[in-house]
mmCIF file of C-alpha atoms in Angstrom:
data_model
loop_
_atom_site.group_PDB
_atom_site.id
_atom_site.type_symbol
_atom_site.label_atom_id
_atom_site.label_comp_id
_atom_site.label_asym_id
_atom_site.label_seq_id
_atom_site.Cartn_x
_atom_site.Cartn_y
_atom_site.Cartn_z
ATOM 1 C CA UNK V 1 108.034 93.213 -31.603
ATOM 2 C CA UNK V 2 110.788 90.823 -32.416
ATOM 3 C CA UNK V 3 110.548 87.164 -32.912
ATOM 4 C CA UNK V 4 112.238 86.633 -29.883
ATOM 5 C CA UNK V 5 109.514 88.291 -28.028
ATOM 6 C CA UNK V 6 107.172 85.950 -29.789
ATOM 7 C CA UNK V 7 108.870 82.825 -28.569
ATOM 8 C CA UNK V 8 109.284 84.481 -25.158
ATOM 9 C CA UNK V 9 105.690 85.334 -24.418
ATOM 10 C CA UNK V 10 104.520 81.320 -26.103
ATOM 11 C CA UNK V 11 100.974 81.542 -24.703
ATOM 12 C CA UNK V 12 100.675 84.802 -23.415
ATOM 13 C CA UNK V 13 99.702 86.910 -26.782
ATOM 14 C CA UNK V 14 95.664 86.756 -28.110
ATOM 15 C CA UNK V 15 94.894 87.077 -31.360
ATOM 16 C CA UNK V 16 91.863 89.612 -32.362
ATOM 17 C CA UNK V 17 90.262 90.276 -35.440
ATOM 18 C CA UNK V 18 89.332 93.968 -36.526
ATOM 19 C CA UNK V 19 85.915 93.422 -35.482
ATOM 20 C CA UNK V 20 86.674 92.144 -31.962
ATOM 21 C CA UNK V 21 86.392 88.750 -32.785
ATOM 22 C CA UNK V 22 88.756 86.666 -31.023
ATOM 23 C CA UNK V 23 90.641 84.322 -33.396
ATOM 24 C CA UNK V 24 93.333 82.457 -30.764
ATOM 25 C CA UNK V 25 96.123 82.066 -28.592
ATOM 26 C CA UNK V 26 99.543 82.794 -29.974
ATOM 27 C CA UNK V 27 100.765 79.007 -28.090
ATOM 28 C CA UNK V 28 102.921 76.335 -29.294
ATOM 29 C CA UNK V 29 100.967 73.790 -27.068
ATOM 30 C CA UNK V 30 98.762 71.905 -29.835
ATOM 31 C CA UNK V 31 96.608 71.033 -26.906
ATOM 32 C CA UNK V 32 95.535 74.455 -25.896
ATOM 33 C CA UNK V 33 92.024 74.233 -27.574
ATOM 34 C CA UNK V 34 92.401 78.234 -28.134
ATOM 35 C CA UNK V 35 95.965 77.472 -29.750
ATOM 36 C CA UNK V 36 96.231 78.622 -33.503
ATOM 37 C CA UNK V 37 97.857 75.559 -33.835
ATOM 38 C CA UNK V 38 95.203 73.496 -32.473
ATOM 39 C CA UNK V 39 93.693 71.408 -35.386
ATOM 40 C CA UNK V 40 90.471 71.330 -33.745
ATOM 41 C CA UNK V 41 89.994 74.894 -33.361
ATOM 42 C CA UNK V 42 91.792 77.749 -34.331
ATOM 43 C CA UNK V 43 93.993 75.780 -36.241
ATOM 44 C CA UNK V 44 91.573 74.466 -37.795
ATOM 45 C CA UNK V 45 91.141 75.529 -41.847
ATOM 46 C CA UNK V 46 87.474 74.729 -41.412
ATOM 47 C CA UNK V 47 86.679 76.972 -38.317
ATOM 48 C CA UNK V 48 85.227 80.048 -39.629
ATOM 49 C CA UNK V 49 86.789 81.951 -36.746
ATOM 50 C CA UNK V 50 90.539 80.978 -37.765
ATOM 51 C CA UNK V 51 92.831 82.814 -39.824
ATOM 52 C CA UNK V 52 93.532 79.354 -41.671
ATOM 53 C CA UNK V 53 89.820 79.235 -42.593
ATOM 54 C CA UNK V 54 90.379 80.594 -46.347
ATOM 55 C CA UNK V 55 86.967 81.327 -47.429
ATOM 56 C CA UNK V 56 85.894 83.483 -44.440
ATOM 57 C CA UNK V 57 86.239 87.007 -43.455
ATOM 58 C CA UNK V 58 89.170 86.276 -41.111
ATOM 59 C CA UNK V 59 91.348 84.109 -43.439
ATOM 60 C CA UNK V 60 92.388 84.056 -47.105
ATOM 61 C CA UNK V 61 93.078 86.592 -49.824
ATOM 62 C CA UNK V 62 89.818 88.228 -49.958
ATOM 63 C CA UNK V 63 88.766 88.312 -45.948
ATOM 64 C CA UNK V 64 88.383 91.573 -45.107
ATOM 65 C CA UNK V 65 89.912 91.272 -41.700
ATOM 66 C CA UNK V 66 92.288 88.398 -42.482
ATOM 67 C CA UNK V 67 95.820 88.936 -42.084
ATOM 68 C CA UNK V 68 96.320 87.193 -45.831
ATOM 69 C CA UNK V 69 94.597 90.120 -47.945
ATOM 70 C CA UNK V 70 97.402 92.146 -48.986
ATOM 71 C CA UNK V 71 94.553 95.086 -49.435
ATOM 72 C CA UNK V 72 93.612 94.653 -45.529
ATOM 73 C CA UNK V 73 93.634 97.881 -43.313
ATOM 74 C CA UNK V 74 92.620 96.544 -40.095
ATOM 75 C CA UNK V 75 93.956 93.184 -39.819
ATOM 76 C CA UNK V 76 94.109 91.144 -36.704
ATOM 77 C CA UNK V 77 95.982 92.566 -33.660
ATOM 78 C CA UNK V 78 98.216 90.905 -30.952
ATOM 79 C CA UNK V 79 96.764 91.281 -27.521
ATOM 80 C CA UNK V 80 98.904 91.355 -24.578
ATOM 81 C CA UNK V 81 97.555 92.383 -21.260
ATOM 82 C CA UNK V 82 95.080 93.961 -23.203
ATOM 83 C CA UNK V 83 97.221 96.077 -25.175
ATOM 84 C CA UNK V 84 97.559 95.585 -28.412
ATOM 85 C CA UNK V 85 101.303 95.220 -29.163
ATOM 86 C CA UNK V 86 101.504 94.143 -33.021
ATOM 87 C CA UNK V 87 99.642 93.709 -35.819
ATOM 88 C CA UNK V 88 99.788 90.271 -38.307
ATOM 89 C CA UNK V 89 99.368 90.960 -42.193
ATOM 90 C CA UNK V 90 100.774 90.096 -45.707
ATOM 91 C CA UNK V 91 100.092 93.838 -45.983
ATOM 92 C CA UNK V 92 103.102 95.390 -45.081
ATOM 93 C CA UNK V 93 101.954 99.216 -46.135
ATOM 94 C CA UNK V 94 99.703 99.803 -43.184
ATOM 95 C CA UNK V 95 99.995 103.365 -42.995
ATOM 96 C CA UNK V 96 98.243 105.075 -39.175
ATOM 97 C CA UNK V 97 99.406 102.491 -37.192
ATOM 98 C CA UNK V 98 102.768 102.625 -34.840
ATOM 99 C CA UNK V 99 102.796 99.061 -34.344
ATOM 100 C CA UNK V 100 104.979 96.226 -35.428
ATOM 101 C CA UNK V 101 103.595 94.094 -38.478
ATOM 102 C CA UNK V 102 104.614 90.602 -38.148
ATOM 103 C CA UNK V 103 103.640 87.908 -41.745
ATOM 104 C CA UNK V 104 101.408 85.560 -40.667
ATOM 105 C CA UNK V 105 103.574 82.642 -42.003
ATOM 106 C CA UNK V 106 106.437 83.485 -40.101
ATOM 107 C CA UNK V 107 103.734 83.962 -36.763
ATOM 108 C CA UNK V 108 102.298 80.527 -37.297
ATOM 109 C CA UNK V 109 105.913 78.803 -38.023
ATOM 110 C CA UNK V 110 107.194 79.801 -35.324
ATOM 111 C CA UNK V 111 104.791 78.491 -32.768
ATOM 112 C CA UNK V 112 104.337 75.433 -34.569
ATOM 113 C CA UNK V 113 108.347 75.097 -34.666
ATOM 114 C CA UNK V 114 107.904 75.401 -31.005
ATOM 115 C CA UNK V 115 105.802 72.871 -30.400
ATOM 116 C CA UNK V 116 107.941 70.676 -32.751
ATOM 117 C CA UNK V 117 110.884 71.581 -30.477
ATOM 118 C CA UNK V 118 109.215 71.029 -27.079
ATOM 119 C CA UNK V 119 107.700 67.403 -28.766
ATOM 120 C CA UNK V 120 111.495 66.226 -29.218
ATOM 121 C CA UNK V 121 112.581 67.338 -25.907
ATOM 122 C CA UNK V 122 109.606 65.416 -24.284
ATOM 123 C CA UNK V 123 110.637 62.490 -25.983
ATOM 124 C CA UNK V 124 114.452 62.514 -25.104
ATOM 125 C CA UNK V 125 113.204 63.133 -21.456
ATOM 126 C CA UNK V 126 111.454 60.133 -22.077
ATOM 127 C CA UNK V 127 113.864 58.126 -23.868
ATOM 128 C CA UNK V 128 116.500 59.045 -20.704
ATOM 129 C CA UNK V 129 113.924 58.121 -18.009
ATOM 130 C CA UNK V 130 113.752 54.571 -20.061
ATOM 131 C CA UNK V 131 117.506 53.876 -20.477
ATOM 132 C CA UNK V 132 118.226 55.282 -16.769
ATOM 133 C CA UNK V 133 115.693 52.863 -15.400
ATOM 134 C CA UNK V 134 116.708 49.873 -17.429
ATOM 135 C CA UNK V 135 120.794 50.581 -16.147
ATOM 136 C CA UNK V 136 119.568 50.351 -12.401
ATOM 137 C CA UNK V 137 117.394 47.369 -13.322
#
């Protein structure tokens, strides 16, 4: 899994812990209440069931399932079609496993870079509708 693939498959890709917990939807729409980059909810670093909740089991340096504990074994998987297709961890040792490991930072920058993008195209669309309308005016 490439970061392409990420980008291509924005809202597509679930997010499960090692213990079958479900822990979000790889999406760059902020709205999406099952977004990781929802502030509400999985994006949320006081939602036990994020990966940005640092104290829990799924997030931090000591979480035993979180993909920040450079010790974890199982870390969270990526889910597509139910298949898992990648794996997310600091921990880039993971030995039994044929999958791709992708860092968590770079995961969660590059939705939220998404969204980022998608918010300034929204607001030139905007911006053209506005000028367009005031030249026929």
């Amino acid at each position: 899994m490439i970061l392409q693939d990420l980008i291509t498959l924005d809202g597509k890709l679930e997010l499960y812990a090692c213990d079958g917990q479900f822990l979000g939807l790889l999406s760059s729409d902020r709205n999406d209440a099952n977004s990781i980059i929802n502030l509400k909810t999985y994006g949320n670093s006081q939602n036990i069931n994020s990966i940005h909740y640092k104290h829990g089991i799924y997030g931090g340096q000591y979480g035993r399932c979180s993909p920040y504990n450079y010790r974890c074994l199982y870390p969270p998987s990526i889910v597509f079609q139910r298949q898992c297709i990648g794996m997310v961890s600091k921990n880039k040792y993971i030995v039994g496993h044929d999958l791709d490991i992708i860092d968590p930072d770079l995961l969660l920058s590059t939705y939220v870079n998404l969204s980022e993008r998608e918010a300034r195209h929204q607001g030139s669309r905007f911006i053209l509708t506005i000028t367009s309308k005031l030249a026929t005016a």
